[in-house]
PDB file of C-alpha atoms in Angstrom:
ATOM      1  CA  MET A 177     -52.275 -38.223 -60.164  1.00 82.00           C
ATOM      2  CA  ILE A 178     -48.595 -37.849 -61.150  1.00 84.00           C
ATOM      3  CA  ALA A 179     -48.545 -34.437 -59.493  1.00 84.00           C
ATOM      4  CA  LYS A 180     -49.819 -36.013 -56.311  1.00 84.00           C
ATOM      5  CA  GLU A 181     -47.111 -38.709 -56.429  1.00 83.00           C
ATOM      6  CA  ILE A 182     -44.487 -36.055 -57.146  1.00 85.00           C
ATOM      7  CA  ASP A 183     -45.736 -34.043 -54.152  1.00 84.00           C
ATOM      8  CA  GLN A 184     -45.549 -37.167 -51.946  1.00 88.00           C
ATOM      9  CA  LEU A 185     -42.071 -37.970 -53.261  1.00 83.00           C
ATOM     10  CA  GLN A 186     -40.996 -34.374 -52.700  1.00 86.00           C
ATOM     11  CA  SER A 187     -42.426 -34.488 -49.177  1.00 88.00           C
ATOM     12  CA  SER A 188     -40.658 -37.786 -48.456  1.00 87.00           C
ATOM     13  CA  ILE A 189     -37.336 -36.456 -49.762  1.00 85.00           C
ATOM     14  CA  GLN A 190     -37.693 -33.308 -47.632  1.00 86.00           C
ATOM     15  CA  GLY A 191     -38.433 -35.450 -44.553  1.00 83.00           C
ATOM     16  CA  LEU A 192     -35.445 -37.625 -45.324  1.00 80.00           C
ATOM     17  CA  CYS A 193     -33.232 -34.553 -45.690  1.00 80.00           C
ATOM     18  CA  ARG A 194     -34.516 -33.119 -42.400  1.00 80.00           C
ATOM     19  CA  SER A 195     -33.672 -36.434 -40.711  1.00 78.00           C
ATOM     20  CA  ALA A 196     -30.307 -36.840 -42.439  1.00 74.00           C
ATOM     21  CA  THR A 197     -28.974 -33.382 -41.590  1.00 77.00           C
ATOM     22  CA  PRO A 198     -28.975 -33.938 -37.790  1.00 78.00           C
ATOM     23  CA  LEU A 199     -27.631 -37.434 -38.377  1.00 74.00           C
ATOM     24  CA  GLY A 200     -24.710 -35.926 -40.309  1.00 75.00           C
ATOM     25  CA  ARG A 201     -23.970 -33.576 -37.406  1.00 78.00           C
ATOM     26  CA  VAL A 202     -24.163 -36.479 -34.975  1.00 78.00           C
ATOM     27  CA  MET A 203     -21.706 -38.442 -37.100  1.00 79.00           C
ATOM     28  CA  ASP A 204     -19.270 -35.512 -36.888  1.00 78.00           C
ATOM     29  CA  TYR A 205     -19.566 -35.578 -33.096  1.00 83.00           C
ATOM     30  CA  VAL A 206     -19.167 -39.351 -33.016  1.00 83.00           C
ATOM     31  CA  GLN A 207     -15.699 -39.052 -34.538  1.00 83.00           C
ATOM     32  CA  GLU A 208     -14.756 -36.326 -32.062  1.00 85.00           C
ATOM     33  CA  ASP A 209     -16.112 -38.423 -29.195  1.00 89.00           C
ATOM     34  CA  MET A 210     -14.192 -41.468 -30.397  1.00 91.00           C
ATOM     35  CA  ASP A 211     -10.978 -39.441 -30.570  1.00 91.00           C
ATOM     36  CA  SER A 212     -11.624 -38.095 -27.090  1.00 93.00           C
ATOM     37  CA  MET A 213     -12.358 -41.566 -25.712  1.00 95.00           C
ATOM     38  CA  LEU A 214      -9.214 -42.996 -27.324  1.00 96.00           C
ATOM     39  CA  LYS A 215      -7.093 -40.267 -25.729  1.00 97.00           C
ATOM     40  CA  GLU A 216      -8.701 -40.959 -22.363  1.00 97.00           C
ATOM     41  CA  LEU A 217      -8.089 -44.691 -22.821  1.00 97.00           C
ATOM     42  CA  GLU A 218      -4.415 -44.011 -23.530  1.00 97.00           C
ATOM     43  CA  LEU A 219      -4.174 -41.888 -20.377  1.00 97.00           C
ATOM     44  CA  TRP A 220      -5.741 -44.637 -18.264  1.00 98.00           C
ATOM     45  CA  GLN A 221      -3.451 -47.235 -19.798  1.00 98.00           C
ATOM     46  CA  GLN A 222      -0.406 -45.082 -19.037  1.00 98.00           C
ATOM     47  CA  GLU A 223      -1.573 -44.553 -15.474  1.00 98.00           C
ATOM     48  CA  SER A 224      -2.221 -48.266 -15.078  1.00 98.00           C
ATOM     49  CA  SER A 225       1.257 -49.032 -16.387  1.00 98.00           C
ATOM     50  CA  GLN A 226       2.817 -46.522 -13.992  1.00 98.00           C
ATOM     51  CA  HIS A 227       0.967 -48.001 -11.029  1.00 98.00           C
ATOM     52  CA  ARG A 228       1.907 -51.524 -12.071  1.00 98.00           C
ATOM     53  CA  GLU A 229       5.585 -50.509 -12.223  1.00 98.00           C
ATOM     54  CA  ALA A 230       5.344 -48.747  -8.850  1.00 98.00           C
ATOM     55  CA  LEU A 231       3.721 -51.825  -7.352  1.00 98.00           C
ATOM     56  CA  GLN A 232       6.499 -54.029  -8.734  1.00 98.00           C
ATOM     57  CA  ARG A 233       9.158 -51.695  -7.303  1.00 98.00           C
ATOM     58  CA  GLU A 234       7.468 -51.763  -3.895  1.00 98.00           C
ATOM     59  CA  HIS A 235       7.199 -55.540  -4.080  1.00 98.00           C
ATOM     60  CA  ASN A 236      10.931 -55.797  -4.811  1.00 98.00           C
ATOM     61  CA  ILE A 237      11.781 -53.423  -1.957  1.00 98.00           C
ATOM     62  CA  THR A 238       9.582 -55.411   0.413  1.00 97.00           C
ATOM     63  CA  ASP A 239      11.228 -58.675  -0.642  1.00 97.00           C
ATOM     64  CA  GLN A 240      14.667 -57.184  -0.049  1.00 97.00           C
ATOM     65  CA  GLU A 241      13.685 -55.894   3.375  1.00 97.00           C
ATOM     66  CA  LEU A 242      12.094 -59.204   4.355  1.00 97.00           C
ATOM     67  CA  GLN A 243      15.066 -61.325   3.290  1.00 97.00           C
ATOM     68  CA  PRO A 244      17.066 -60.788   6.518  1.00 97.00           C
ATOM     69  CA  LEU A 245      13.945 -61.448   8.572  1.00 97.00           C
ATOM     70  CA  ARG A 246      13.286 -64.668   6.677  1.00 97.00           C
ATOM     71  CA  ALA A 247      16.856 -65.773   7.286  1.00 97.00           C
ATOM     72  CA  GLN A 248      16.497 -64.914  10.968  1.00 97.00           C
ATOM     73  CA  MET A 249      13.234 -66.841  11.137  1.00 97.00           C
ATOM     74  CA  GLU A 250      14.888 -69.899   9.555  1.00 97.00           C
ATOM     75  CA  GLU A 251      17.701 -69.661  12.097  1.00 97.00           C
ATOM     76  CA  LEU A 252      15.215 -69.423  14.958  1.00 97.00           C
ATOM     77  CA  ASP A 253      13.235 -72.370  13.573  1.00 97.00           C
ATOM     78  CA  SER A 254      16.447 -74.385  13.421  1.00 97.00           C
ATOM     79  CA  ARG A 255      17.360 -73.435  16.996  1.00 98.00           C
ATOM     80  CA  LEU A 256      13.840 -74.273  18.125  1.00 98.00           C
ATOM     81  CA  SER A 257      14.046 -77.711  16.504  1.00 97.00           C
ATOM     82  CA  GLN A 258      17.394 -78.321  18.195  1.00 98.00           C
ATOM     83  CA  GLN A 259      16.001 -77.185  21.537  1.00 98.00           C
ATOM     84  CA  VAL A 260      12.949 -79.430  21.168  1.00 97.00           C
ATOM     85  CA  ALA A 261      15.208 -82.395  20.332  1.00 97.00           C
ATOM     86  CA  LEU A 262      17.414 -81.608  23.341  1.00 97.00           C
ATOM     87  CA  THR A 263      14.379 -81.300  25.621  1.00 97.00           C
ATOM     88  CA  ARG A 264      13.078 -84.661  24.423  1.00 97.00           C
ATOM     89  CA  ALA A 265      16.472 -86.262  25.036  1.00 97.00           C
ATOM     90  CA  VAL A 266      16.603 -84.809  28.557  1.00 97.00           C
ATOM     91  CA  LYS A 267      13.072 -86.022  29.279  1.00 97.00           C
ATOM     92  CA  ALA A 268      13.987 -89.496  28.010  1.00 96.00           C
ATOM     93  CA  GLY A 269      17.024 -89.484  30.324  1.00 96.00           C
ATOM     94  CA  ILE A 270      14.872 -88.405  33.250  1.00 96.00           C
ATOM     95  CA  LEU A 271      12.396 -91.197  32.552  1.00 96.00           C
ATOM     96  CA  LYS A 272      15.233 -93.746  32.423  1.00 96.00           C
ATOM     97  CA  ASN A 273      16.643 -92.425  35.688  1.00 94.00           C
ATOM     98  CA  ASP A 274      13.167 -92.569  37.269  1.00 94.00           C
ATOM     99  CA  GLU A 275      12.870 -96.209  36.189  1.00 93.00           C
ATOM    100  CA  ARG A 276      16.298 -96.995  37.675  1.00 93.00           C
ATOM    101  CA  ILE A 277      15.372 -95.252  40.901  1.00 92.00           C
ATOM    102  CA  GLN A 278      12.126 -97.198  41.042  1.00 92.00           C
ATOM    103  CA  GLN A 279      14.008-100.431  40.395  1.00 90.00           C
ATOM    104  CA  MET A 280      16.565 -99.575  43.081  1.00 88.00           C
ATOM    105  CA  LEU A 281      13.831 -98.684  45.558  1.00 86.00           C
ATOM    106  CA  SER A 282      12.015-101.889  44.704  1.00 85.00           C
ATOM    107  CA  GLY A 283      15.238-103.813  45.231  1.00 80.00           C
ATOM    108  CA  MET A 284      15.820-102.103  48.586  1.00 78.00           C
ATOM    109  CA  THR A 285      12.304-102.802  49.706  1.00 72.00           C
ATOM    110  CA  LEU A 286      12.607-106.449  48.753  1.00 69.00           C
ATOM    111  CA  SER A 287      16.002-106.844  50.463  1.00 68.00           C
ATOM    112  CA  GLY A 288      14.734-104.997  53.564  1.00 62.00           C
ATOM    113  CA  GLN A 289      11.785-107.352  53.912  1.00 65.00           C
ATOM    114  CA  SER A 290      13.876-110.520  53.710  1.00 58.00           C
TER     115      SER A 290
END
């Protein structure tokens, strides 16, 4: 009976050892894989940082190049507003003159009929 239990225990220990040996090898590879993944992560972070800096430089260059165009656009907007105001003033003057002409014509018609 004890011999049978010892044989079962021996068999269980051998099975455990057979299972643990590959697990030990896998654990060795896990550390290597982790190191490899950390290096790759660092490379991607560096590349991301480089692209972020390049994007910022391009953004700054674009802003500098657009500044004169923005100033020109503001000037044109100002001129346009002035022109619109002038056009409205001219139209108002024309309407007043039309009213005067109509009044004068009405006065002439009335005096011609008397």
